[in-house]
């Protein structure tokens, strides 16, 4: 899991609540990513950030929001607009948003909506 | 659009036997290809990648992968499987354009039987 930390490991949310997942990296990487993992579907990209103060929507951004105020931090907020938020969320980072650069992953946060 | 297929949901192999986990891809231009492994409730760990050069790429934990451009494949192999290799394996493709993102396959669950 390298130098990427995610917290909390497990998160429970009531319907209608917003929750924020933390992702921090000490690798001095420019690019950071948020993925959602559901059984049998692989990883789907939610948001990514190529540099501080910039971020772009991925394939499934609806119901999510992010910020990138510091290079080492890329928090993800799951809003009440996300219809099916129960999933395993993975944060990753890479030195730069180039195709050759390996993405390194954090340990993940499992979100369950009660 | 780029895509990745992992045609087998599950691969079973006896300990000590060689293992192969298959991956085929579709991408315009030259691909960058990656293999990751995921243990239960953990993030993805990088195994190896192909960028250019020798078609046989060696990675962590004794794994290797062979890039075959004509068959658009990047199969993961190991000469002698260990029970501890049992995990979920993901193939990913990245286009060779700056700012483009990885596409992950759906994953293959490998079970190594003692």
mmCIF file with all atom_site columns, C-alpha atoms in Angstrom:
data_model
loop_
_atom_site.group_PDB
_atom_site.id
_atom_site.type_symbol
_atom_site.label_atom_id
_atom_site.label_alt_id
_atom_site.label_comp_id
_atom_site.label_asym_id
_atom_site.label_entity_id
_atom_site.label_seq_id
_atom_site.pdbx_PDB_ins_code
_atom_site.Cartn_x
_atom_site.Cartn_y
_atom_site.Cartn_z
_atom_site.occupancy
_atom_site.B_iso_or_equiv
_atom_site.pdbx_formal_charge
_atom_site.auth_seq_id
_atom_site.auth_comp_id
_atom_site.auth_asym_id
_atom_site.auth_atom_id
_atom_site.pdbx_PDB_model_num
ATOM 1   C CA . UNK A 1 1   ? 0.000   0.000   0.000   1.00 0.00 ? 1   UNK A CA 1
ATOM 2   C CA . UNK A 1 2   ? 3.072   2.252   -0.047  1.00 0.00 ? 2   UNK A CA 1
ATOM 3   C CA . UNK A 1 3   ? 2.821   5.826   1.132   1.00 0.00 ? 3   UNK A CA 1
ATOM 4   C CA . UNK A 1 4   ? -0.902  6.249   0.653   1.00 0.00 ? 4   UNK A CA 1
ATOM 5   C CA . UNK A 1 5   ? -3.256  6.204   3.613   1.00 0.00 ? 5   UNK A CA 1
ATOM 6   C CA . UNK A 1 6   ? -7.022  6.103   3.603   1.00 0.00 ? 6   UNK A CA 1
ATOM 7   C CA . UNK A 1 7   ? -9.337  6.586   6.534   1.00 0.00 ? 7   UNK A CA 1
ATOM 8   C CA . UNK A 1 8   ? -11.486 5.298   7.935   1.00 0.00 ? 8   UNK A CA 1
ATOM 9   C CA . UNK A 1 9   ? -11.146 1.631   6.979   1.00 0.00 ? 9   UNK A CA 1
ATOM 10  C CA . UNK A 1 10  ? -14.856 1.030   7.528   1.00 0.00 ? 10  UNK A CA 1
ATOM 11  C CA . UNK A 1 11  ? -17.600 3.656   7.366   1.00 0.00 ? 11  UNK A CA 1
ATOM 12  C CA . UNK A 1 12  ? -21.294 3.378   7.996   1.00 0.00 ? 12  UNK A CA 1
ATOM 13  C CA . UNK A 1 13  ? -23.715 5.986   6.790   1.00 0.00 ? 13  UNK A CA 1
ATOM 14  C CA . UNK A 1 14  ? -27.406 6.541   7.132   1.00 0.00 ? 14  UNK A CA 1
ATOM 15  C CA . UNK A 1 15  ? -29.364 7.348   4.020   1.00 0.00 ? 15  UNK A CA 1
ATOM 16  C CA . UNK A 1 16  ? -29.448 11.075  3.321   1.00 0.00 ? 16  UNK A CA 1
ATOM 17  C CA . UNK A 1 17  ? -26.112 11.814  4.971   1.00 0.00 ? 17  UNK A CA 1
ATOM 18  C CA . UNK A 1 18  ? -22.988 13.095  3.294   1.00 0.00 ? 18  UNK A CA 1
ATOM 19  C CA . UNK A 1 19  ? -19.712 11.433  4.267   1.00 0.00 ? 19  UNK A CA 1
ATOM 20  C CA . UNK A 1 20  ? -16.111 12.298  3.476   1.00 0.00 ? 20  UNK A CA 1
ATOM 21  C CA . UNK A 1 21  ? -13.379 9.742   2.822   1.00 0.00 ? 21  UNK A CA 1
ATOM 22  C CA . UNK A 1 22  ? -9.813  10.772  3.466   1.00 0.00 ? 22  UNK A CA 1
ATOM 23  C CA . UNK A 1 23  ? -6.827  10.069  1.207   1.00 0.00 ? 23  UNK A CA 1
ATOM 24  C CA . UNK A 1 24  ? -3.298  11.250  1.970   1.00 0.00 ? 24  UNK A CA 1
ATOM 25  C CA . UNK A 1 25  ? -0.032  10.480  0.162   1.00 0.00 ? 25  UNK A CA 1
ATOM 26  C CA . UNK A 1 26  ? 3.568   11.222  1.078   1.00 0.00 ? 26  UNK A CA 1
ATOM 27  C CA . UNK A 1 27  ? 5.044   10.153  -2.262  1.00 0.00 ? 27  UNK A CA 1
ATOM 28  C CA . UNK A 1 28  ? 5.201   13.685  -3.684  1.00 0.00 ? 28  UNK A CA 1
ATOM 29  C CA . UNK A 1 29  ? 2.973   12.555  -6.539  1.00 0.00 ? 29  UNK A CA 1
ATOM 30  C CA . UNK A 1 30  ? 1.214   15.125  -8.694  1.00 0.00 ? 30  UNK A CA 1
ATOM 31  C CA . UNK A 1 31  ? -1.730  12.969  -9.775  1.00 0.00 ? 31  UNK A CA 1
ATOM 32  C CA . UNK A 1 32  ? -4.371  11.397  -7.546  1.00 0.00 ? 32  UNK A CA 1
ATOM 33  C CA . UNK A 1 33  ? -7.407  9.274   -8.302  1.00 0.00 ? 33  UNK A CA 1
ATOM 34  C CA . UNK A 1 34  ? -10.558 7.898   -6.705  1.00 0.00 ? 34  UNK A CA 1
ATOM 35  C CA . UNK A 1 35  ? -12.014 4.571   -7.790  1.00 0.00 ? 35  UNK A CA 1
ATOM 36  C CA . UNK A 1 36  ? -15.078 2.646   -6.795  1.00 0.00 ? 36  UNK A CA 1
ATOM 37  C CA . UNK A 1 37  ? -14.957 -1.163  -6.686  1.00 0.00 ? 37  UNK A CA 1
ATOM 38  C CA . UNK A 1 38  ? -18.064 -3.332  -6.841  1.00 0.00 ? 38  UNK A CA 1
ATOM 39  C CA . UNK A 1 39  ? -18.000 -7.132  -6.994  1.00 0.00 ? 39  UNK A CA 1
ATOM 40  C CA . UNK A 1 40  ? -17.391 -8.437  -10.497 1.00 0.00 ? 40  UNK A CA 1
ATOM 41  C CA . UNK A 1 41  ? -17.057 -4.979  -12.040 1.00 0.00 ? 41  UNK A CA 1
ATOM 42  C CA . UNK A 1 42  ? -13.429 -4.126  -11.558 1.00 0.00 ? 42  UNK A CA 1
ATOM 43  C CA . UNK A 1 43  ? -12.541 -0.533  -10.766 1.00 0.00 ? 43  UNK A CA 1
ATOM 44  C CA . UNK A 1 44  ? -14.402 2.492   -12.049 1.00 0.00 ? 44  UNK A CA 1
ATOM 45  C CA . UNK A 1 45  ? -12.921 5.985   -11.994 1.00 0.00 ? 45  UNK A CA 1
ATOM 46  C CA . UNK A 1 46  ? -14.851 8.591   -10.002 1.00 0.00 ? 46  UNK A CA 1
ATOM 47  C CA . UNK A 1 47  ? -12.594 11.673  -10.076 1.00 0.00 ? 47  UNK A CA 1
ATOM 48  C CA . UNK A 1 48  ? -8.973  12.428  -10.744 1.00 0.00 ? 48  UNK A CA 1
ATOM 49  C CA . UNK A 1 49  ? -6.640  15.328  -10.163 1.00 0.00 ? 49  UNK A CA 1
ATOM 50  C CA . UNK A 1 50  ? -3.547  16.034  -12.228 1.00 0.00 ? 50  UNK A CA 1
ATOM 51  C CA . UNK A 1 51  ? -2.312  18.894  -10.076 1.00 0.00 ? 51  UNK A CA 1
ATOM 52  C CA . UNK A 1 52  ? -3.228  20.933  -7.024  1.00 0.00 ? 52  UNK A CA 1
ATOM 53  C CA . UNK A 1 53  ? -6.427  22.985  -7.348  1.00 0.00 ? 53  UNK A CA 1
ATOM 54  C CA . UNK A 1 54  ? -7.517  21.029  -10.394 1.00 0.00 ? 54  UNK A CA 1
ATOM 55  C CA . UNK A 1 55  ? -9.683  17.935  -10.770 1.00 0.00 ? 55  UNK A CA 1
ATOM 56  C CA . UNK A 1 56  ? -11.717 16.236  -13.466 1.00 0.00 ? 56  UNK A CA 1
ATOM 57  C CA . UNK A 1 57  ? -14.753 13.964  -13.519 1.00 0.00 ? 57  UNK A CA 1
ATOM 58  C CA . UNK A 1 58  ? -14.230 10.327  -14.260 1.00 0.00 ? 58  UNK A CA 1
ATOM 59  C CA . UNK A 1 59  ? -16.725 7.809   -15.557 1.00 0.00 ? 59  UNK A CA 1
ATOM 60  C CA . UNK A 1 60  ? -19.083 7.792   -12.554 1.00 0.00 ? 60  UNK A CA 1
ATOM 61  C CA . UNK A 1 61  ? -18.799 11.228  -10.891 1.00 0.00 ? 61  UNK A CA 1
ATOM 62  C CA . UNK A 1 62  ? -22.507 11.788  -10.231 1.00 0.00 ? 62  UNK A CA 1
ATOM 63  C CA . UNK A 1 63  ? -23.236 12.005  -6.497  1.00 0.00 ? 63  UNK A CA 1
ATOM 64  C CA . UNK A 1 64  ? -19.594 12.560  -5.560  1.00 0.00 ? 64  UNK A CA 1
ATOM 65  C CA . UNK A 1 65  ? -17.417 15.621  -5.003  1.00 0.00 ? 65  UNK A CA 1
ATOM 66  C CA . UNK A 1 66  ? -13.697 16.174  -4.387  1.00 0.00 ? 66  UNK A CA 1
ATOM 67  C CA . UNK A 1 67  ? -11.200 18.888  -3.569  1.00 0.00 ? 67  UNK A CA 1
ATOM 68  C CA . UNK A 1 68  ? -7.440  19.196  -4.050  1.00 0.00 ? 68  UNK A CA 1
ATOM 69  C CA . UNK A 1 69  ? -6.216  22.060  -1.922  1.00 0.00 ? 69  UNK A CA 1
ATOM 70  C CA . UNK A 1 70  ? -2.929  20.376  -1.008  1.00 0.00 ? 70  UNK A CA 1
ATOM 71  C CA . UNK A 1 71  ? -0.681  18.147  -3.086  1.00 0.00 ? 71  UNK A CA 1
ATOM 72  C CA . UNK A 1 72  ? -0.770  15.346  -0.544  1.00 0.00 ? 72  UNK A CA 1
ATOM 73  C CA . UNK A 1 73  ? -4.537  15.272  0.093   1.00 0.00 ? 73  UNK A CA 1
ATOM 74  C CA . UNK A 1 74  ? -7.517  14.356  -2.106  1.00 0.00 ? 74  UNK A CA 1
ATOM 75  C CA . UNK A 1 75  ? -10.686 13.839  -0.018  1.00 0.00 ? 75  UNK A CA 1
ATOM 76  C CA . UNK A 1 76  ? -13.830 12.358  -1.552  1.00 0.00 ? 76  UNK A CA 1
ATOM 77  C CA . UNK A 1 77  ? -17.312 13.310  -0.393  1.00 0.00 ? 77  UNK A CA 1
ATOM 78  C CA . UNK A 1 78  ? -20.127 10.883  -1.051  1.00 0.00 ? 78  UNK A CA 1
ATOM 79  C CA . UNK A 1 79  ? -23.278 12.963  -1.127  1.00 0.00 ? 79  UNK A CA 1
ATOM 80  C CA . UNK A 1 80  ? -26.876 12.000  -0.516  1.00 0.00 ? 80  UNK A CA 1
ATOM 81  C CA . UNK A 1 81  ? -27.387 12.271  -4.282  1.00 0.00 ? 81  UNK A CA 1
ATOM 82  C CA . UNK A 1 82  ? -25.402 9.080   -4.813  1.00 0.00 ? 82  UNK A CA 1
ATOM 83  C CA . UNK A 1 83  ? -28.119 6.480   -5.166  1.00 0.00 ? 83  UNK A CA 1
ATOM 84  C CA . UNK A 1 84  ? -26.128 3.356   -4.384  1.00 0.00 ? 84  UNK A CA 1
ATOM 85  C CA . UNK A 1 85  ? -23.039 4.335   -2.399  1.00 0.00 ? 85  UNK A CA 1
ATOM 86  C CA . UNK A 1 86  ? -22.313 1.013   -0.694  1.00 0.00 ? 86  UNK A CA 1
ATOM 87  C CA . UNK A 1 87  ? -18.965 -0.055  -2.171  1.00 0.00 ? 87  UNK A CA 1
ATOM 88  C CA . UNK A 1 88  ? -15.217 -0.309  -1.603  1.00 0.00 ? 88  UNK A CA 1
ATOM 89  C CA . UNK A 1 89  ? -13.466 2.980   -2.380  1.00 0.00 ? 89  UNK A CA 1
ATOM 90  C CA . UNK A 1 90  ? -9.834  3.084   -3.459  1.00 0.00 ? 90  UNK A CA 1
ATOM 91  C CA . UNK A 1 91  ? -7.558  6.080   -3.707  1.00 0.00 ? 91  UNK A CA 1
ATOM 92  C CA . UNK A 1 92  ? -4.452  6.019   -5.882  1.00 0.00 ? 92  UNK A CA 1
ATOM 93  C CA . UNK A 1 93  ? -1.645  8.327   -6.892  1.00 0.00 ? 93  UNK A CA 1
ATOM 94  C CA . UNK A 1 94  ? 0.976   8.506   -9.633  1.00 0.00 ? 94  UNK A CA 1
ATOM 95  C CA . UNK A 1 95  ? 4.023   10.659  -10.165 1.00 0.00 ? 95  UNK A CA 1
ATOM 96  C CA . UNK A 1 96  ? 2.345   12.322  -13.132 1.00 0.00 ? 96  UNK A CA 1
ATOM 97  C CA . UNK A 1 97  ? -0.835  11.682  -15.139 1.00 0.00 ? 97  UNK A CA 1
ATOM 98  C CA . UNK A 1 98  ? 1.115   9.918   -17.868 1.00 0.00 ? 98  UNK A CA 1
ATOM 99  C CA . UNK A 1 99  ? 0.216   6.543   -19.231 1.00 0.00 ? 99  UNK A CA 1
ATOM 100 C CA . UNK A 1 100 ? 3.644   5.183   -18.318 1.00 0.00 ? 100 UNK A CA 1
ATOM 101 C CA . UNK A 1 101 ? 3.389   6.120   -14.665 1.00 0.00 ? 101 UNK A CA 1
ATOM 102 C CA . UNK A 1 102 ? 2.335   3.398   -12.266 1.00 0.00 ? 102 UNK A CA 1
ATOM 103 C CA . UNK A 1 103 ? -0.618  4.120   -10.030 1.00 0.00 ? 103 UNK A CA 1
ATOM 104 C CA . UNK A 1 104 ? -0.110  3.156   -6.399  1.00 0.00 ? 104 UNK A CA 1
ATOM 105 C CA . UNK A 1 105 ? -3.108  2.377   -4.253  1.00 0.00 ? 105 UNK A CA 1
ATOM 106 C CA . UNK A 1 106 ? -4.156  2.966   -0.684  1.00 0.00 ? 106 UNK A CA 1
ATOM 107 C CA . UNK A 1 107 ? -5.720  0.237   1.489   1.00 0.00 ? 107 UNK A CA 1
ATOM 108 C CA . UNK A 1 108 ? -9.295  1.307   0.743   1.00 0.00 ? 108 UNK A CA 1
ATOM 109 C CA . UNK A 1 109 ? -12.406 2.375   2.650   1.00 0.00 ? 109 UNK A CA 1
ATOM 110 C CA . UNK A 1 110 ? -15.472 0.169   2.779   1.00 0.00 ? 110 UNK A CA 1
ATOM 111 C CA . UNK A 1 111 ? -18.625 2.289   2.903   1.00 0.00 ? 111 UNK A CA 1
ATOM 112 C CA . UNK A 1 112 ? -21.923 0.766   3.931   1.00 0.00 ? 112 UNK A CA 1
ATOM 113 C CA . UNK A 1 113 ? -25.221 2.614   3.832   1.00 0.00 ? 113 UNK A CA 1
ATOM 114 C CA . UNK A 1 114 ? -27.625 1.479   6.506   1.00 0.00 ? 114 UNK A CA 1
ATOM 115 C CA . UNK B 2 1   ? -12.365 3.517   -26.813 1.00 0.00 ? 1   UNK B CA 1
ATOM 116 C CA . UNK B 2 2   ? -9.972  1.379   -24.882 1.00 0.00 ? 2   UNK B CA 1
ATOM 117 C CA . UNK B 2 3   ? -11.036 -1.782  -23.098 1.00 0.00 ? 3   UNK B CA 1
ATOM 118 C CA . UNK B 2 4   ? -9.636  -4.726  -21.206 1.00 0.00 ? 4   UNK B CA 1
ATOM 119 C CA . UNK B 2 5   ? -11.003 -8.259  -21.042 1.00 0.00 ? 5   UNK B CA 1
ATOM 120 C CA . UNK B 2 6   ? -10.121 -10.951 -18.571 1.00 0.00 ? 6   UNK B CA 1
ATOM 121 C CA . UNK B 2 7   ? -11.970 -13.929 -20.015 1.00 0.00 ? 7   UNK B CA 1
ATOM 122 C CA . UNK B 2 8   ? -11.832 -16.096 -16.890 1.00 0.00 ? 8   UNK B CA 1
ATOM 123 C CA . UNK B 2 9   ? -13.642 -15.109 -13.703 1.00 0.00 ? 9   UNK B CA 1
ATOM 124 C CA . UNK B 2 10  ? -11.869 -17.855 -11.794 1.00 0.00 ? 10  UNK B CA 1
ATOM 125 C CA . UNK B 2 11  ? -8.676  -19.833 -12.284 1.00 0.00 ? 11  UNK B CA 1
ATOM 126 C CA . UNK B 2 12  ? -7.832  -22.870 -10.166 1.00 0.00 ? 12  UNK B CA 1
ATOM 127 C CA . UNK B 2 13  ? -4.368  -24.373 -10.100 1.00 0.00 ? 13  UNK B CA 1
ATOM 128 C CA . UNK B 2 14  ? -2.551  -26.847 -7.890  1.00 0.00 ? 14  UNK B CA 1
ATOM 129 C CA . UNK B 2 15  ? 0.363   -25.646 -5.801  1.00 0.00 ? 15  UNK B CA 1
ATOM 130 C CA . UNK B 2 16  ? 3.635   -26.115 -7.644  1.00 0.00 ? 16  UNK B CA 1
ATOM 131 C CA . UNK B 2 17  ? 2.020   -26.070 -11.090 1.00 0.00 ? 17  UNK B CA 1
ATOM 132 C CA . UNK B 2 18  ? 2.461   -23.200 -13.531 1.00 0.00 ? 18  UNK B CA 1
ATOM 133 C CA . UNK B 2 19  ? -0.286  -20.588 -13.616 1.00 0.00 ? 19  UNK B CA 1
ATOM 134 C CA . UNK B 2 20  ? -1.606  -18.281 -16.320 1.00 0.00 ? 20  UNK B CA 1
ATOM 135 C CA . UNK B 2 21  ? -4.090  -15.457 -15.909 1.00 0.00 ? 21  UNK B CA 1
ATOM 136 C CA . UNK B 2 22  ? -5.287  -14.128 -19.257 1.00 0.00 ? 22  UNK B CA 1
ATOM 137 C CA . UNK B 2 23  ? -5.739  -10.539 -20.403 1.00 0.00 ? 23  UNK B CA 1
ATOM 138 C CA . UNK B 2 24  ? -6.621  -9.091  -23.781 1.00 0.00 ? 24  UNK B CA 1
ATOM 139 C CA . UNK B 2 25  ? -6.922  -5.418  -24.608 1.00 0.00 ? 25  UNK B CA 1
ATOM 140 C CA . UNK B 2 26  ? -8.180  -2.984  -27.184 1.00 0.00 ? 26  UNK B CA 1
ATOM 141 C CA . UNK B 2 27  ? -6.580  0.442   -27.510 1.00 0.00 ? 27  UNK B CA 1
ATOM 142 C CA . UNK B 2 28  ? -5.649  2.791   -30.284 1.00 0.00 ? 28  UNK B CA 1
ATOM 143 C CA . UNK B 2 29  ? -1.936  3.227   -30.660 1.00 0.00 ? 29  UNK B CA 1
ATOM 144 C CA . UNK B 2 30  ? 0.696   1.557   -28.536 1.00 0.00 ? 30  UNK B CA 1
ATOM 145 C CA . UNK B 2 31  ? -0.577  0.384   -25.164 1.00 0.00 ? 31  UNK B CA 1
ATOM 146 C CA . UNK B 2 32  ? 0.898   0.575   -21.717 1.00 0.00 ? 32  UNK B CA 1
ATOM 147 C CA . UNK B 2 33  ? -0.147  -2.529  -19.772 1.00 0.00 ? 33  UNK B CA 1
ATOM 148 C CA . UNK B 2 34  ? -0.189  -3.259  -16.058 1.00 0.00 ? 34  UNK B CA 1
ATOM 149 C CA . UNK B 2 35  ? -0.944  -6.118  -13.678 1.00 0.00 ? 35  UNK B CA 1
ATOM 150 C CA . UNK B 2 36  ? -2.108  -5.632  -10.105 1.00 0.00 ? 36  UNK B CA 1
ATOM 151 C CA . UNK B 2 37  ? -2.994  -8.069  -7.318  1.00 0.00 ? 37  UNK B CA 1
ATOM 152 C CA . UNK B 2 38  ? -5.571  -7.541  -4.581  1.00 0.00 ? 38  UNK B CA 1
ATOM 153 C CA . UNK B 2 39  ? -5.828  -9.499  -1.346  1.00 0.00 ? 39  UNK B CA 1
ATOM 154 C CA . UNK B 2 40  ? -9.133  -9.482  0.591   1.00 0.00 ? 40  UNK B CA 1
ATOM 155 C CA . UNK B 2 41  ? -10.128 -6.047  1.895   1.00 0.00 ? 41  UNK B CA 1
ATOM 156 C CA . UNK B 2 42  ? -6.859  -4.507  0.737   1.00 0.00 ? 42  UNK B CA 1
ATOM 157 C CA . UNK B 2 43  ? -5.806  -2.068  -1.927  1.00 0.00 ? 43  UNK B CA 1
ATOM 158 C CA . UNK B 2 44  ? -4.240  -3.079  -5.222  1.00 0.00 ? 44  UNK B CA 1
ATOM 159 C CA . UNK B 2 45  ? -0.552  -3.934  -5.299  1.00 0.00 ? 45  UNK B CA 1
ATOM 160 C CA . UNK B 2 46  ? 1.478   -3.290  -8.443  1.00 0.00 ? 46  UNK B CA 1
ATOM 161 C CA . UNK B 2 47  ? 3.070   -6.421  -9.961  1.00 0.00 ? 47  UNK B CA 1
ATOM 162 C CA . UNK B 2 48  ? 4.552   -5.379  -13.291 1.00 0.00 ? 48  UNK B CA 1
ATOM 163 C CA . UNK B 2 49  ? 4.097   -3.255  -16.388 1.00 0.00 ? 49  UNK B CA 1
ATOM 164 C CA . UNK B 2 50  ? 4.936   -3.220  -20.078 1.00 0.00 ? 50  UNK B CA 1
ATOM 165 C CA . UNK B 2 51  ? 5.886   0.070   -21.647 1.00 0.00 ? 51  UNK B CA 1
ATOM 166 C CA . UNK B 2 52  ? 8.197   -0.830  -24.482 1.00 0.00 ? 52  UNK B CA 1
ATOM 167 C CA . UNK B 2 53  ? 11.098  -3.149  -25.313 1.00 0.00 ? 53  UNK B CA 1
ATOM 168 C CA . UNK B 2 54  ? 11.328  -6.818  -24.406 1.00 0.00 ? 54  UNK B CA 1
ATOM 169 C CA . UNK B 2 55  ? 7.985   -8.557  -24.725 1.00 0.00 ? 55  UNK B CA 1
ATOM 170 C CA . UNK B 2 56  ? 8.627   -10.619 -21.585 1.00 0.00 ? 56  UNK B CA 1
ATOM 171 C CA . UNK B 2 57  ? 8.332   -8.508  -18.472 1.00 0.00 ? 57  UNK B CA 1
ATOM 172 C CA . UNK B 2 58  ? 9.421   -9.731  -15.053 1.00 0.00 ? 58  UNK B CA 1
ATOM 173 C CA . UNK B 2 59  ? 7.802   -8.410  -11.896 1.00 0.00 ? 59  UNK B CA 1
ATOM 174 C CA . UNK B 2 60  ? 7.331   -8.935  -8.197  1.00 0.00 ? 60  UNK B CA 1
ATOM 175 C CA . UNK B 2 61  ? 6.941   -12.282 -6.386  1.00 0.00 ? 61  UNK B CA 1
ATOM 176 C CA . UNK B 2 62  ? 8.180   -14.327 -9.358  1.00 0.00 ? 62  UNK B CA 1
ATOM 177 C CA . UNK B 2 63  ? 5.445   -13.193 -11.734 1.00 0.00 ? 63  UNK B CA 1
ATOM 178 C CA . UNK B 2 64  ? 6.053   -12.394 -15.382 1.00 0.00 ? 64  UNK B CA 1
ATOM 179 C CA . UNK B 2 65  ? 3.897   -11.358 -18.304 1.00 0.00 ? 65  UNK B CA 1
ATOM 180 C CA . UNK B 2 66  ? 4.241   -11.660 -22.029 1.00 0.00 ? 66  UNK B CA 1
ATOM 181 C CA . UNK B 2 67  ? 3.136   -8.878  -24.348 1.00 0.00 ? 67  UNK B CA 1
ATOM 182 C CA . UNK B 2 68  ? 1.828   -10.169 -27.681 1.00 0.00 ? 68  UNK B CA 1
ATOM 183 C CA . UNK B 2 69  ? 0.965   -7.340  -30.035 1.00 0.00 ? 69  UNK B CA 1
ATOM 184 C CA . UNK B 2 70  ? -0.545  -9.497  -32.783 1.00 0.00 ? 70  UNK B CA 1
ATOM 185 C CA . UNK B 2 71  ? -2.909  -11.191 -30.348 1.00 0.00 ? 71  UNK B CA 1
ATOM 186 C CA . UNK B 2 72  ? -3.409  -8.013  -28.274 1.00 0.00 ? 72  UNK B CA 1
ATOM 187 C CA . UNK B 2 73  ? -2.736  -10.014 -25.136 1.00 0.00 ? 73  UNK B CA 1
ATOM 188 C CA . UNK B 2 74  ? -0.769  -9.560  -21.942 1.00 0.00 ? 74  UNK B CA 1
ATOM 189 C CA . UNK B 2 75  ? -1.065  -12.821 -19.998 1.00 0.00 ? 75  UNK B CA 1
ATOM 190 C CA . UNK B 2 76  ? 0.299   -13.077 -16.468 1.00 0.00 ? 76  UNK B CA 1
ATOM 191 C CA . UNK B 2 77  ? 2.347   -16.178 -15.670 1.00 0.00 ? 77  UNK B CA 1
ATOM 192 C CA . UNK B 2 78  ? 4.265   -17.834 -12.880 1.00 0.00 ? 78  UNK B CA 1
ATOM 193 C CA . UNK B 2 79  ? 6.269   -21.064 -13.249 1.00 0.00 ? 79  UNK B CA 1
ATOM 194 C CA . UNK B 2 80  ? 5.306   -22.529 -9.874  1.00 0.00 ? 80  UNK B CA 1
ATOM 195 C CA . UNK B 2 81  ? 2.194   -21.375 -7.985  1.00 0.00 ? 81  UNK B CA 1
ATOM 196 C CA . UNK B 2 82  ? 2.049   -20.887 -4.224  1.00 0.00 ? 82  UNK B CA 1
ATOM 197 C CA . UNK B 2 83  ? -1.025  -21.064 -2.010  1.00 0.00 ? 83  UNK B CA 1
ATOM 198 C CA . UNK B 2 84  ? -0.216  -17.487 -0.992  1.00 0.00 ? 84  UNK B CA 1
ATOM 199 C CA . UNK B 2 85  ? -0.714  -16.386 -4.629  1.00 0.00 ? 85  UNK B CA 1
ATOM 200 C CA . UNK B 2 86  ? -4.462  -16.879 -4.159  1.00 0.00 ? 86  UNK B CA 1
ATOM 201 C CA . UNK B 2 87  ? -5.971  -13.449 -4.736  1.00 0.00 ? 87  UNK B CA 1
ATOM 202 C CA . UNK B 2 88  ? -7.817  -11.246 -7.227  1.00 0.00 ? 88  UNK B CA 1
ATOM 203 C CA . UNK B 2 89  ? -5.763  -10.149 -10.227 1.00 0.00 ? 89  UNK B CA 1
ATOM 204 C CA . UNK B 2 90  ? -6.449  -7.089  -12.367 1.00 0.00 ? 90  UNK B CA 1
ATOM 205 C CA . UNK B 2 91  ? -5.097  -6.216  -15.773 1.00 0.00 ? 91  UNK B CA 1
ATOM 206 C CA . UNK B 2 92  ? -5.119  -2.529  -16.779 1.00 0.00 ? 92  UNK B CA 1
ATOM 207 C CA . UNK B 2 93  ? -4.373  -0.625  -19.957 1.00 0.00 ? 93  UNK B CA 1
ATOM 208 C CA . UNK B 2 94  ? -3.334  2.970   -20.314 1.00 0.00 ? 94  UNK B CA 1
ATOM 209 C CA . UNK B 2 95  ? -3.171  4.865   -23.591 1.00 0.00 ? 95  UNK B CA 1
ATOM 210 C CA . UNK B 2 96  ? 0.037   6.629   -24.468 1.00 0.00 ? 96  UNK B CA 1
ATOM 211 C CA . UNK B 2 97  ? -1.423  10.072  -24.134 1.00 0.00 ? 97  UNK B CA 1
ATOM 212 C CA . UNK B 2 98  ? -0.745  12.485  -21.329 1.00 0.00 ? 98  UNK B CA 1
ATOM 213 C CA . UNK B 2 99  ? -3.711  12.899  -19.025 1.00 0.00 ? 99  UNK B CA 1
ATOM 214 C CA . UNK B 2 100 ? -5.525  9.786   -20.145 1.00 0.00 ? 100 UNK B CA 1
ATOM 215 C CA . UNK B 2 101 ? -6.606  7.262   -17.577 1.00 0.00 ? 101 UNK B CA 1
ATOM 216 C CA . UNK B 2 102 ? -6.287  3.596   -16.827 1.00 0.00 ? 102 UNK B CA 1
ATOM 217 C CA . UNK B 2 103 ? -8.991  1.144   -17.787 1.00 0.00 ? 103 UNK B CA 1
ATOM 218 C CA . UNK B 2 104 ? -9.150  -1.924  -15.566 1.00 0.00 ? 104 UNK B CA 1
ATOM 219 C CA . UNK B 2 105 ? -10.378 -5.368  -16.431 1.00 0.00 ? 105 UNK B CA 1
ATOM 220 C CA . UNK B 2 106 ? -13.055 -7.017  -14.268 1.00 0.00 ? 106 UNK B CA 1
ATOM 221 C CA . UNK B 2 107 ? -10.540 -9.146  -12.403 1.00 0.00 ? 107 UNK B CA 1
ATOM 222 C CA . UNK B 2 108 ? -9.734  -12.856 -12.225 1.00 0.00 ? 108 UNK B CA 1
ATOM 223 C CA . UNK B 2 109 ? -9.849  -14.742 -8.966  1.00 0.00 ? 109 UNK B CA 1
ATOM 224 C CA . UNK B 2 110 ? -6.931  -17.150 -8.652  1.00 0.00 ? 110 UNK B CA 1
ATOM 225 C CA . UNK B 2 111 ? -7.179  -20.072 -6.258  1.00 0.00 ? 111 UNK B CA 1
ATOM 226 C CA . UNK B 2 112 ? -4.084  -22.144 -5.647  1.00 0.00 ? 112 UNK B CA 1
ATOM 227 C CA . UNK B 2 113 ? -4.978  -25.466 -4.071  1.00 0.00 ? 113 UNK B CA 1
ATOM 228 C CA . UNK B 2 114 ? -2.570  -27.202 -1.695  1.00 0.00 ? 114 UNK B CA 1
#
